[in-house]
C-alpha cells in the first residue's frame, strides 16, 4: 500500500517509524511519504490559508495550494475537465483521497476494512478552521474517490492526529501486518454483529485477592465461550446500547436472546429494542 500524507507539520508523522508500523515499512508492506504542503506555495510567506469568505473567526486553507499538491500526487493534469474521467474510480489501484474533517461522518471499522483494500491512499490534513469546501468537490468531479471523516465528537487542532488514527486502523488490517490474524476477527466492532469485546484476564488466577471468573479456568470451552459472549452482551448493553440496537436478531442464538431479554431488550423484531 502506498500512502501520501500532506500536512504543514509533516514531521508529526516521524512517529510512524516506530513499532509495528515501522516494521511494516521496513518489510515493504507499506510506503509512506509525508509531504509539506508549503512546498507547493510560490509566495515568500509560503501561505496556505486565508480569511473565510462570508466572515467569521480563524483561517481557511486555500484551494490553489492544495490543488497544485494534489494534482501532482494524484497524477491529474491541472486542466482536467470535470465529469469525463470516470476511469479513475474503476482502476483497481486508483488513489483514494481522504480528508479528516470534524464535520463529516464518523470513521468506522467498516471504513477501515474497505480502505485496507486500496492500493494508494492520499491524506490531506487540514489545519486552522478547515479547508475550502471546493477542494473535495473538485476532485470528486474528476472521478476521484474522495472521503471525509471525523474520528469522534470532539475538536482537535488539525487533521494530523485523526490521520494517524485512521492510518493505524487501516494498515493493521493489511495481510501480514499483524502476527495473529485471528485476533483481528475476534475484536470489537468487527463483522455484522459488532459487540464490545469481553474482558480479558491473564495469570495469576488470583492477584491481590482478586480471582479471575472461575469458569475461565474450568477447562470447559463451551462454558467459557458462553460466559464471554454474555459478558460482551452485558457490557455492550450498558456502555454502547446503540450497538445492541443495530444487531440482527436473526443472527442471535437462543442463549443470546435469553441474555438480552434479561438485560431489558425485546428481541422479536429485526433488531433488539430497549424496553422501558
Ligand atoms: Cl478528522 N479533525 C479535527 N480537526 N477534529 C476532529 C476530527 C478531525 N475528528 C474529530 N475531531
XYZ file of N, CA and C and ligand atoms in Angstrom:
839
model
N 0.845 -1.195 0.000
C 0.000 0.000 0.000
C 0.882 1.247 0.000
N 0.542 2.167 -0.877
C 1.264 3.433 -0.996
C 0.484 4.515 -0.272
N 1.144 5.270 0.589
C 0.446 6.288 1.365
C 1.155 7.633 1.240
N 0.427 8.647 0.793
C 0.932 10.018 0.801
C 0.160 10.794 1.848
N 0.874 11.572 2.640
C 0.221 12.423 3.639
C 0.688 13.852 3.402
N -0.275 14.771 3.313
C 0.067 16.179 3.124
C -0.321 16.940 4.384
N 0.616 17.730 4.894
C 0.408 18.406 6.167
C 1.338 19.605 6.239
N 1.021 20.602 7.084
C 2.001 21.657 7.332
C 2.934 21.256 8.475
N 2.666 20.082 9.060
C 3.554 19.522 10.089
C 3.941 18.090 9.720
N 4.637 17.901 8.587
C 4.932 16.525 8.155
C 5.790 15.740 9.171
N 6.553 16.465 9.996
C 7.405 15.774 10.994
C 6.552 15.018 12.000
N 5.300 15.436 12.130
C 4.400 14.745 13.054
C 4.389 13.244 12.752
N 4.566 12.906 11.479
C 4.434 11.504 11.068
C 5.732 10.711 11.198
N 6.770 11.346 11.755
C 8.010 10.610 12.050
C 7.741 9.442 13.003
N 6.711 9.585 13.826
C 6.396 8.512 14.797
C 6.049 7.200 14.093
N 5.672 7.279 12.825
C 5.309 6.053 12.113
C 6.495 5.101 11.975
N 7.715 5.630 12.160
C 8.892 4.749 12.090
C 8.960 3.778 13.267
N 8.175 4.049 14.300
C 8.219 3.208 15.490
C 7.310 1.992 15.347
N 7.622 0.968 16.160
C 6.675 -0.113 16.401
C 6.294 -0.901 15.148
N 5.098 -1.472 15.188
C 4.639 -2.362 14.114
C 4.620 -1.663 12.766
N 4.260 -0.373 12.780
C 4.177 0.360 11.520
C 5.557 0.489 10.884
N 6.572 0.783 11.726
C 7.947 0.881 11.234
C 8.403 -0.430 10.622
N 8.044 -1.538 11.269
C 8.423 -2.866 10.757
C 7.753 -3.133 9.419
N 6.488 -2.737 9.312
C 5.753 -2.945 8.052
C 6.392 -2.132 6.932
N 6.895 -0.945 7.251
C 7.571 -0.122 6.240
C 8.887 -0.777 5.831
N 9.637 -1.273 6.834
C 10.913 -1.959 6.546
C 10.688 -3.156 5.631
N 9.601 -3.862 5.863
C 9.323 -5.068 5.077
C 8.675 -4.749 3.726
N 8.427 -3.465 3.464
C 7.895 -3.059 2.175
C 6.392 -3.259 2.036
N 5.716 -3.542 3.147
C 4.260 -3.745 3.121
C 3.537 -2.418 2.880
N 4.078 -1.355 3.453
C 3.540 -0.009 3.248
C 4.682 0.955 2.947
N 4.396 1.926 2.093
C 5.341 3.006 1.815
C 4.646 4.295 2.193
N 5.256 5.088 3.066
C 4.637 6.344 3.486
C 5.518 7.517 3.090
N 4.904 8.504 2.442
C 5.605 9.757 2.147
C 4.815 10.877 2.808
N 5.449 11.601 3.724
C 4.798 12.756 4.354
C 5.335 14.009 3.690
N 4.434 14.793 3.099
C 4.822 15.986 2.346
C 4.453 17.243 3.120
N 5.245 18.296 2.891
C 4.903 19.585 3.466
C 4.100 20.387 2.443
N 2.859 20.714 2.800
C 2.000 21.472 1.874
C 2.691 22.757 1.393
N 3.506 23.348 2.252
C 4.168 24.626 1.885
C 5.132 24.467 0.718
N 5.536 23.228 0.407
C 6.407 23.009 -0.754
C 5.696 23.358 -2.060
N 4.383 23.472 -2.036
C 3.626 23.799 -3.258
C 3.214 25.278 -3.309
N 3.745 26.083 -2.390
C 3.432 27.522 -2.436
C 4.462 28.220 -3.320
N 4.135 29.443 -3.744
C 5.061 30.202 -4.588
C 5.428 31.548 -3.969
N 4.739 31.945 -2.914
C 4.997 33.258 -2.311
C 6.055 33.145 -1.210
N 6.687 34.268 -0.878
C 7.763 34.242 0.124
C 7.276 33.805 1.498
N 6.011 34.096 1.797
C 5.495 33.715 3.119
C 4.998 32.274 3.156
N 4.988 31.644 2.020
C 4.516 30.252 1.899
C 3.148 30.088 2.555
N 2.245 30.999 2.222
C 0.948 30.982 2.910
C 0.018 29.926 2.323
N -0.688 29.259 3.208
C -1.581 28.165 2.821
C -3.020 28.449 3.221
N -3.251 29.584 3.873
C -4.598 29.864 4.368
C -4.956 31.318 4.137
N -6.259 31.591 4.311
C -6.759 32.954 4.110
C -8.023 33.111 4.965
N -8.518 34.335 5.038
C -9.702 34.581 5.883
C -10.950 33.981 5.246
N -11.927 33.576 6.044
C -13.140 32.953 5.487
C -14.003 33.942 4.702
N -14.420 33.540 3.519
C -15.358 34.344 2.737
C -16.701 34.295 3.468
N -17.322 35.447 3.642
C -18.572 35.495 4.402
C -18.342 35.869 5.850
N -17.067 35.962 6.227
C -16.719 36.381 7.579
C -16.621 35.238 8.558
N -16.208 35.553 9.761
C -16.066 34.534 10.786
C -14.644 34.465 11.296
N -14.484 33.659 12.342
C -13.181 33.570 13.014
C -12.254 32.622 12.269
N -10.970 32.800 12.480
C -9.972 31.841 12.021
C -9.625 31.966 10.560
N -8.894 30.965 10.083
C -8.382 30.954 8.720
C -8.802 29.662 8.033
N -8.917 29.729 6.708
C -9.345 28.571 5.928
C -8.249 28.238 4.927
N -7.968 26.969 4.736
C -6.901 26.596 3.808
C -7.321 26.846 2.371
N -6.419 27.474 1.621
C -6.688 27.947 0.255
C -6.735 26.793 -0.745
N -7.630 26.872 -1.713
C -7.714 25.768 -2.672
C -6.532 25.681 -3.642
N -5.939 26.842 -4.015
C -4.897 26.794 -5.066
C -3.702 25.940 -4.665
N -3.229 26.135 -3.434
C -2.027 25.418 -2.989
C -2.325 23.921 -2.900
N -3.466 23.596 -2.295
C -3.871 22.191 -2.189
C -3.970 21.536 -3.560
N -4.535 22.268 -4.521
C -4.749 21.679 -5.842
C -3.427 21.397 -6.558
N -2.465 22.300 -6.425
C -1.167 22.034 -7.074
C -0.544 20.776 -6.491
N -0.658 20.646 -5.196
C -0.120 19.478 -4.497
C -0.876 18.203 -4.888
N -2.191 18.256 -4.821
C -2.997 17.053 -5.068
C -2.979 16.631 -6.529
N -2.948 17.593 -7.452
C -2.823 17.245 -8.876
C -1.588 16.360 -9.061
N -0.500 16.790 -8.441
C 0.762 16.062 -8.580
C 0.677 14.672 -7.935
N 0.183 14.596 -6.711
C 0.152 13.302 -6.005
C -0.856 12.335 -6.625
N -1.939 12.885 -7.185
C -2.974 12.022 -7.769
C -2.735 11.770 -9.255
N -1.787 12.490 -9.831
C -1.496 12.330 -11.256
C -2.610 12.847 -12.146
N -3.168 13.994 -11.789
C -4.269 14.600 -12.555
C -3.771 15.902 -13.170
N -3.929 16.091 -14.494
C -3.472 17.342 -15.085
C -4.274 18.532 -14.559
N -3.608 19.680 -14.450
C -4.236 20.873 -13.874
C -5.462 21.315 -14.669
N -5.499 20.955 -15.960
C -6.627 21.393 -16.787
C -7.629 20.254 -17.031
N -7.611 19.235 -16.188
C -8.526 18.099 -16.376
C -9.972 18.572 -16.302
N -10.795 18.206 -17.309
C -12.201 18.621 -17.263
C -12.982 17.806 -16.226
N -14.102 18.356 -15.788
C -14.950 17.654 -14.822
C -15.762 16.564 -15.508
N -16.103 15.511 -14.760
C -17.083 14.502 -15.180
C -16.786 13.716 -16.445
N -15.538 13.637 -16.858
C -15.246 12.872 -18.064
C -14.331 11.699 -17.781
N -13.532 11.813 -16.732
C -12.507 10.809 -16.493
C -13.002 9.749 -15.497
N -14.082 9.058 -15.889
C -14.688 8.080 -14.974
C -13.769 6.908 -14.670
N -12.749 6.694 -15.497
C -11.802 5.589 -15.315
C -11.104 5.590 -13.966
N -10.847 6.778 -13.449
C -10.038 6.867 -12.223
C -10.622 6.037 -11.081
N -11.948 5.975 -10.985
C -12.531 5.245 -9.857
C -12.555 3.741 -10.087
N -12.574 3.318 -11.349
C -12.677 1.890 -11.610
C -11.321 1.182 -11.596
N -10.234 1.932 -11.813
C -8.913 1.314 -11.792
C -8.664 0.705 -10.406
N -8.152 -0.553 -10.368
C -8.019 -1.216 -9.071
C -7.105 -0.469 -8.096
N -6.067 0.177 -8.602
C -5.165 0.882 -7.694
C -5.341 2.392 -7.747
N -6.562 2.842 -8.119
C -6.852 4.278 -8.140
C -6.680 4.828 -6.728
N -6.073 6.000 -6.606
C -5.894 6.548 -5.265
C -7.220 6.943 -4.622
N -7.298 6.797 -3.314
C -8.439 7.299 -2.542
C -7.934 8.519 -1.784
N -8.675 9.615 -1.901
C -8.278 10.872 -1.259
C -9.101 11.056 0.012
N -8.426 11.217 1.132
C -9.111 11.260 2.429
C -8.783 12.553 3.175
N -9.842 13.286 3.565
C -9.665 14.497 4.360
C -10.282 14.298 5.745
N -9.480 14.383 6.809
C -10.085 14.415 8.137
C -10.866 15.717 8.288
N -12.046 15.608 8.870
C -12.915 16.778 8.977
C -13.885 16.548 10.136
N -13.849 17.388 11.165
C -14.740 17.162 12.321
C -16.213 17.267 11.960
N -16.536 17.853 10.802
C -17.941 17.980 10.382
C -18.308 16.960 9.313
N -17.767 15.755 9.425
C -18.012 14.707 8.434
C -18.546 13.459 9.150
N -18.976 12.443 8.389
C -19.424 11.202 9.046
C -18.294 10.563 9.843
N -18.667 9.778 10.842
C -17.673 9.101 11.685
C -16.938 8.009 10.922
N -15.651 7.939 11.129
C -14.809 6.877 10.578
C -15.055 5.615 11.405
N -15.403 4.506 10.736
C -15.730 3.278 11.452
C -14.820 2.131 11.011
N -14.919 1.024 11.736
C -14.153 -0.177 11.381
C -14.479 -0.622 9.957
N -15.718 -0.413 9.553
C -16.111 -0.772 8.189
C -15.348 0.057 7.147
N -15.177 1.339 7.433
C -14.381 2.192 6.537
C -12.930 1.722 6.515
N -12.416 1.370 7.689
C -11.024 0.903 7.767
C -10.847 -0.352 6.919
N -11.790 -1.274 7.020
C -11.712 -2.525 6.254
C -11.745 -2.239 4.761
N -12.674 -1.392 4.357
C -12.808 -1.046 2.946
C -11.520 -0.402 2.417
N -10.987 0.543 3.177
C -9.793 1.269 2.723
C -8.542 0.396 2.762
N -8.574 -0.673 3.563
C -7.393 -1.546 3.617
C -7.210 -2.298 2.296
N -8.221 -2.281 1.427
C -8.112 -2.942 0.119
C -7.605 -2.004 -0.970
N -7.459 -0.716 -0.651
C -6.976 0.257 -1.645
C -5.470 0.117 -1.811
N -4.983 0.463 -3.002
C -3.548 0.382 -3.249
C -2.820 1.677 -2.920
N -3.557 2.782 -2.957
C -2.932 4.093 -2.767
C -3.879 5.014 -2.000
N -3.429 5.507 -0.875
C -4.221 6.458 -0.086
C -3.488 7.788 -0.028
N -4.237 8.873 -0.228
C -3.666 10.218 -0.099
C -4.460 10.935 0.990
N -3.785 11.311 2.067
C -4.442 12.016 3.177
C -4.089 13.499 3.128
N -5.081 14.362 3.237
C -4.842 15.804 3.283
C -5.212 16.336 4.649
N -4.224 16.779 5.417
C -4.502 17.271 6.769
C -4.817 18.749 6.759
N -6.029 19.100 7.143
C -6.406 20.495 7.283
C -5.952 21.014 8.640
N -5.676 22.303 8.703
C -5.352 22.960 9.976
C -6.280 24.141 10.109
N -6.131 24.900 11.153
C -6.928 26.107 11.351
C -8.420 25.742 11.333
N -9.237 26.525 10.691
C -10.688 26.272 10.730
C -11.142 25.302 9.647
N -10.180 24.752 8.915
C -10.560 23.787 7.891
C -10.023 24.182 6.528
N -10.609 23.576 5.490
C -10.133 23.804 4.129
C -11.311 24.227 3.261
N -11.007 24.875 2.163
C -12.033 25.341 1.231
C -12.849 24.132 0.731
N -14.168 24.241 0.837
C -15.060 23.119 0.507
C -14.992 22.701 -0.956
N -14.434 23.576 -1.811
C -14.357 23.231 -3.233
C -13.272 22.204 -3.525
N -12.333 22.008 -2.595
C -11.235 21.065 -2.862
C -11.765 19.632 -3.041
N -12.486 19.076 -2.038
C -13.029 17.727 -2.255
C -14.007 17.662 -3.432
N -14.810 18.710 -3.594
C -15.777 18.750 -4.708
C -15.071 18.627 -6.062
N -13.980 19.371 -6.194
C -13.235 19.416 -7.447
C -12.727 18.024 -7.830
N -12.130 17.328 -6.861
C -11.548 16.010 -7.187
C -12.622 14.946 -7.377
N -13.706 15.072 -6.624
C -14.842 14.159 -6.820
C -15.363 14.282 -8.247
N -15.448 15.519 -8.724
C -15.961 15.780 -10.077
C -15.016 15.248 -11.150
N -13.776 14.946 -10.750
C -12.824 14.379 -11.706
C -12.620 12.883 -11.484
N -13.616 12.263 -10.871
C -13.630 10.805 -10.749
C -12.822 10.235 -9.605
N -12.293 11.104 -8.742
C -11.508 10.589 -7.616
C -12.459 10.159 -6.497
N -12.148 9.037 -5.853
C -12.890 8.581 -4.675
C -12.411 9.445 -3.501
N -13.230 10.436 -3.128
C -12.844 11.365 -2.061
C -13.665 11.058 -0.813
N -13.019 10.883 0.312
C -13.714 10.602 1.577
C -13.371 11.687 2.586
N -14.375 12.089 3.377
C -14.148 12.993 4.504
C -14.674 12.282 5.741
N -13.854 12.256 6.792
C -14.219 11.545 8.019
C -13.865 12.340 9.257
N -14.714 12.212 10.264
C -14.411 12.660 11.623
C -14.030 11.425 12.428
N -13.172 11.592 13.432
C -12.855 10.426 14.266
C -13.612 10.453 15.589
N -14.455 11.444 15.827
C -15.252 11.439 17.046
C -15.808 12.816 17.349
N -16.711 12.870 18.319
C -17.389 14.124 18.633
C -16.605 14.952 19.645
N -15.505 15.492 19.193
C -14.657 16.383 19.987
C -13.810 17.146 18.976
N -13.182 18.223 19.417
C -12.460 19.080 18.465
C -10.949 18.948 18.647
N -10.250 18.717 17.550
C -8.786 18.671 17.532
C -8.284 19.909 16.795
N -7.008 20.205 16.931
C -6.462 21.400 16.261
C -6.242 21.209 14.774
N -6.114 19.966 14.361
C -5.863 19.719 12.945
C -6.063 18.264 12.631
N -5.863 17.904 11.385
C -6.148 16.547 10.935
C -5.061 15.527 11.221
N -3.896 15.975 11.713
C -2.770 15.048 11.852
C -3.077 13.863 12.769
N -3.636 14.159 13.943
C -3.943 13.075 14.881
C -4.986 12.138 14.269
N -5.983 12.725 13.622
C -7.036 11.919 13.001
C -6.452 11.015 11.914
N -5.511 11.534 11.126
C -4.896 10.719 10.076
C -4.108 9.567 10.704
N -3.387 9.829 11.785
C -2.634 8.712 12.359
C -3.576 7.659 12.926
N -4.710 8.088 13.452
C -5.711 7.127 13.946
C -6.239 6.273 12.780
N -6.645 6.935 11.709
C -7.210 6.198 10.564
C -6.164 5.273 9.946
N -4.944 5.790 9.842
C -3.867 5.021 9.233
C -3.585 3.740 10.015
N -3.598 3.857 11.334
C -3.346 2.669 12.149
C -4.488 1.665 12.005
N -5.727 2.176 12.027
C -6.891 1.286 11.894
C -6.886 0.572 10.539
N -6.428 1.264 9.501
C -6.429 0.689 8.142
C -5.274 -0.290 7.953
N -4.063 0.150 8.295
C -2.888 -0.649 7.921
C -2.745 -1.925 8.752
N -3.258 -1.922 9.984
C -3.150 -3.150 10.785
C -3.987 -4.286 10.193
N -4.881 -3.941 9.250
C -5.687 -4.969 8.599
C -4.990 -5.557 7.373
N -3.868 -4.963 6.959
C -3.170 -5.484 5.780
C -2.636 -6.885 6.078
N -2.794 -7.815 5.108
C -2.282 -9.162 5.339
C -0.786 -9.100 5.675
N -0.416 -9.741 6.777
C 0.994 -9.782 7.159
C 1.423 -8.656 8.072
N 0.520 -7.693 8.322
C 0.891 -6.577 9.193
C 1.005 -7.026 10.639
N 0.007 -7.771 11.086
C -0.003 -8.253 12.467
C 0.413 -9.711 12.478
N 0.931 -10.154 13.609
C 1.349 -11.545 13.724
C 0.170 -12.495 13.637
N -0.941 -12.114 14.278
C -2.026 -13.053 14.530
C -3.339 -12.589 13.892
N -3.680 -13.158 12.737
C -4.883 -12.741 12.001
C -6.154 -13.027 12.789
N -6.160 -14.113 13.587
C -7.356 -14.482 14.360
C -7.714 -13.388 15.351
N -6.720 -12.690 15.886
C -7.021 -11.671 16.876
C -7.797 -10.522 16.244
N -7.670 -10.326 14.937
C -8.448 -9.299 14.250
C -9.922 -9.697 14.228
N -10.189 -10.961 13.903
C -11.561 -11.445 13.755
C -12.354 -11.305 15.056
N -11.704 -11.532 16.201
C -12.427 -11.537 17.467
C -12.658 -10.158 18.061
N -12.104 -9.119 17.445
C -12.155 -7.815 18.082
C -13.503 -7.122 18.042
N -13.615 -6.128 18.914
C -14.782 -5.255 18.925
C -14.981 -4.615 17.560
N -16.206 -4.344 17.216
C -16.578 -3.589 16.014
C -16.346 -4.346 14.716
N -15.897 -5.606 14.781
C -15.622 -6.340 13.554
C -16.813 -7.215 13.208
N -17.188 -7.205 11.950
C -18.265 -8.073 11.487
C -19.627 -7.433 11.630
N -20.651 -8.133 11.096
C -22.011 -7.584 11.037
C -22.641 -7.480 12.423
N -22.205 -8.346 13.341
C -22.805 -8.324 14.669
C -21.828 -7.798 15.713
N -21.439 -6.544 15.530
C -20.403 -5.921 16.344
C -20.843 -5.733 17.792
N -20.042 -6.273 18.700
C -20.220 -6.051 20.136
C -18.887 -5.575 20.702
N -18.913 -4.929 21.855
C -17.652 -4.661 22.552
C -17.060 -6.011 22.946
N -15.774 -6.067 23.014
C -15.114 -7.337 23.334
C -15.246 -7.647 24.823
N -15.323 -8.948 25.132
C -15.363 -9.379 26.540
C -14.074 -8.985 27.243
N -14.103 -8.950 28.583
C -12.907 -8.635 29.368
C -11.878 -9.744 29.232
N -10.626 -9.381 29.394
C -9.532 -10.348 29.280
C -8.810 -10.459 30.614
N -8.292 -11.641 30.908
C -7.507 -11.879 32.126
C -6.288 -12.705 31.753
N -5.213 -12.513 32.519
C -4.082 -13.430 32.374
C -3.738 -13.979 33.753
N -2.662 -14.727 33.860
C -2.259 -15.285 35.139
C -1.640 -14.186 36.024
N -1.608 -14.280 37.338
C -2.075 -15.415 38.150
C -3.599 -15.415 38.322
N -4.142 -16.596 38.630
C -5.587 -16.758 38.759
C -6.135 -15.917 39.911
N -5.316 -15.701 40.929
C -5.703 -14.763 41.989
C -4.574 -13.764 42.175
N -4.917 -12.510 42.141
C -3.920 -11.435 42.242
C -4.450 -10.384 43.207
N -3.656 -10.111 44.243
C -4.048 -9.156 45.295
C -5.472 -9.431 45.785
N -5.753 -10.694 45.956
C -7.054 -11.095 46.487
C -8.170 -11.120 45.459
N -7.867 -10.788 44.207
C -8.904 -10.754 43.171
C -8.770 -11.971 42.275
N -9.836 -12.819 42.268
C -9.819 -14.038 41.461
C -10.383 -13.760 40.070
N -9.862 -14.432 39.058
C -10.473 -14.344 37.732
C -11.797 -15.106 37.794
N -12.760 -14.834 36.915
C -14.011 -15.603 36.935
C -13.694 -17.098 36.839
N -14.177 -17.916 37.805
C -13.801 -19.339 37.875
C -14.052 -20.113 36.586
N -15.104 -19.769 35.850
C -15.431 -20.517 34.630
C -14.260 -20.504 33.640
N -13.440 -19.461 33.676
C -12.340 -19.340 32.714
C -11.237 -20.372 32.962
N -11.197 -20.934 34.180
C -10.190 -21.967 34.441
C -10.846 -23.339 34.607
N -12.101 -23.445 34.152
C -12.842 -24.705 34.285
C -12.423 -25.727 33.232
N -11.834 -25.250 32.135
C -11.467 -26.156 31.043
C -12.639 -26.503 30.133
N -13.805 -25.970 30.417
C -14.991 -26.239 29.588
C -15.122 -25.118 28.544
N -14.665 -25.405 27.320
C -14.599 -24.348 26.296
C -15.967 -23.787 25.932
N -16.957 -24.660 25.941
C -18.319 -24.213 25.635
C -18.790 -23.203 26.670
N -18.537 -23.522 27.931
C -18.951 -22.608 29.011
C -18.167 -21.306 28.968
N -16.878 -21.413 28.627
C -16.034 -20.207 28.523
C -16.576 -19.299 27.424
N -16.883 -19.904 26.255
C -17.404 -19.115 25.141
C -18.710 -18.419 25.523
N -19.598 -19.163 26.196
C -20.892 -18.591 26.584
C -20.715 -17.461 27.595
N -19.815 -17.676 28.556
C -19.538 -16.657 29.575
C -19.044 -15.373 28.906
N -18.118 -15.551 27.951
C -17.547 -14.374 27.269
C -18.594 -13.652 26.417
N -19.397 -14.436 25.745
C -20.450 -13.851 24.903
C -21.446 -13.067 25.766
N -21.858 -13.664 26.894
C -22.791 -12.969 27.787
C -22.176 -11.702 28.357
N -20.899 -11.762 28.679
C -20.239 -10.574 29.214
C -20.175 -9.480 28.151
N -19.889 -9.899 26.902
C -19.840 -8.920 25.805
C -21.218 -8.279 25.617
N -22.267 -9.093 25.688
C -23.630 -8.558 25.536
C -23.965 -7.596 26.672
N -23.619 -7.994 27.898
C -23.935 -7.161 29.064
C -23.182 -5.836 29.003
N -21.881 -5.927 28.680
C -21.029 -4.735 28.622
C -21.505 -3.791 27.507
N -21.842 -4.365 26.368
C -22.288 -3.544 25.243
C -23.633 -2.899 25.548
N -24.528 -3.653 26.198
C -25.842 -3.124 26.562
C -25.692 -1.931 27.504
N -24.725 -2.026 28.407
C -24.519 -0.972 29.410
C -23.779 0.236 28.814
N -22.716 -0.014 28.033
C -21.864 1.083 27.573
C -22.216 1.615 26.181
N -22.694 0.724 25.301
C -22.995 1.117 23.922
C -24.314 0.513 23.437
N -25.431 0.924 24.089
C -26.723 0.364 23.675
C -27.017 0.585 22.181
N -26.402 1.604 21.586
C -26.596 1.849 20.146
C -26.112 0.655 19.318
N -25.068 -0.017 19.783
C -24.565 -1.188 19.041
C -25.529 -2.367 19.165
N -26.137 -2.541 20.349
C -27.125 -3.614 20.522
C -28.319 -3.361 19.596
N -28.741 -2.105 19.536
C -29.911 -1.756 18.718
C -29.679 -1.996 17.223
N -28.416 -2.162 16.816
C -28.116 -2.443 15.412
C -27.915 -3.926 15.125
N -27.950 -4.768 16.159
C -27.741 -6.210 15.932
C -28.876 -6.773 15.090
N -28.544 -7.837 14.381
C -29.530 -8.550 13.575
C -30.098 -9.680 14.443
N -31.369 -9.567 14.825
C -31.965 -10.557 15.735
C -31.880 -11.975 15.172
N -31.979 -12.094 13.837
C -31.944 -13.421 13.214
C -30.597 -14.112 13.430
N -29.557 -13.323 13.694
C -28.220 -13.896 13.876
C -27.938 -14.238 15.349
N -28.922 -13.985 16.234
C -28.712 -14.270 17.657
C -29.150 -15.694 17.981
N -28.368 -16.389 18.803
C -28.811 -17.731 19.197
C -29.726 -17.627 20.429
N -30.259 -18.792 20.839
C -31.240 -18.808 21.925
C -30.684 -18.203 23.219
N -29.431 -18.561 23.510
C -28.803 -18.055 24.731
C -28.590 -16.537 24.656
N -28.240 -16.037 23.445
C -28.087 -14.581 23.261
C -29.399 -13.875 23.585
N -30.488 -14.440 23.036
C -31.805 -13.819 23.247
C -32.163 -13.785 24.724
N -31.894 -14.904 25.387
C -32.209 -15.003 26.818
C -31.432 -13.931 27.587
N -30.160 -13.791 27.249
C -29.317 -12.789 27.926
C -29.842 -11.381 27.656
N -30.156 -11.103 26.400
C -30.629 -9.750 26.054
C -31.974 -9.445 26.711
N -32.852 -10.445 26.756
C -34.156 -10.240 27.418
C -33.933 -9.906 28.890
N -33.018 -10.637 29.520
C -32.705 -10.375 30.927
C -32.112 -8.974 31.114
N -31.494 -8.451 30.064
C -30.901 -7.107 30.138
C -31.918 -6.017 29.758
N -33.168 -6.443 29.509
C -34.220 -5.467 29.239
C -34.450 -5.165 27.772
N -34.025 -6.075 26.881
C -34.251 -5.864 25.449
C -35.364 -6.766 24.946
N -36.029 -6.279 23.924
C -37.070 -7.050 23.262
C -36.450 -7.500 21.939
N -36.515 -8.836 21.645
C -35.731 -9.355 20.517
C -36.583 -10.045 19.450
N -37.878 -9.702 19.390
C -38.733 -10.390 18.418
C -38.746 -9.709 17.046
N -38.294 -8.471 16.956
C -38.263 -7.759 15.671
C -36.976 -8.015 14.913
N -36.702 -7.177 13.906
C -35.480 -7.308 13.116
C -34.258 -6.955 13.959
N -34.408 -5.956 14.839
C -33.312 -5.506 15.702
C -33.805 -5.444 17.150
N -32.898 -5.630 18.115
C -33.325 -5.510 19.512
C -33.858 -4.108 19.813
N -34.830 -4.065 20.723
C -35.406 -2.776 21.122
C -35.399 -2.707 22.638
N -34.903 -1.595 23.176
C -34.815 -1.454 24.638
C -36.204 -1.205 25.201
N -36.554 -1.975 26.228
C -37.860 -1.794 26.865
C -37.741 -0.832 28.035
N -38.812 -0.154 28.325
C -38.826 0.755 29.493
C -38.258 2.099 29.154
Cl -10.997 14.454 11.496
N -10.339 16.771 12.572
C -10.347 17.674 13.569
N -9.702 18.825 13.428
N -11.003 17.488 14.702
C -11.645 16.326 14.819
C -11.661 15.346 13.835
C -10.984 15.605 12.700
N -12.406 14.310 14.252
C -12.827 14.657 15.450
N -12.384 15.867 15.806
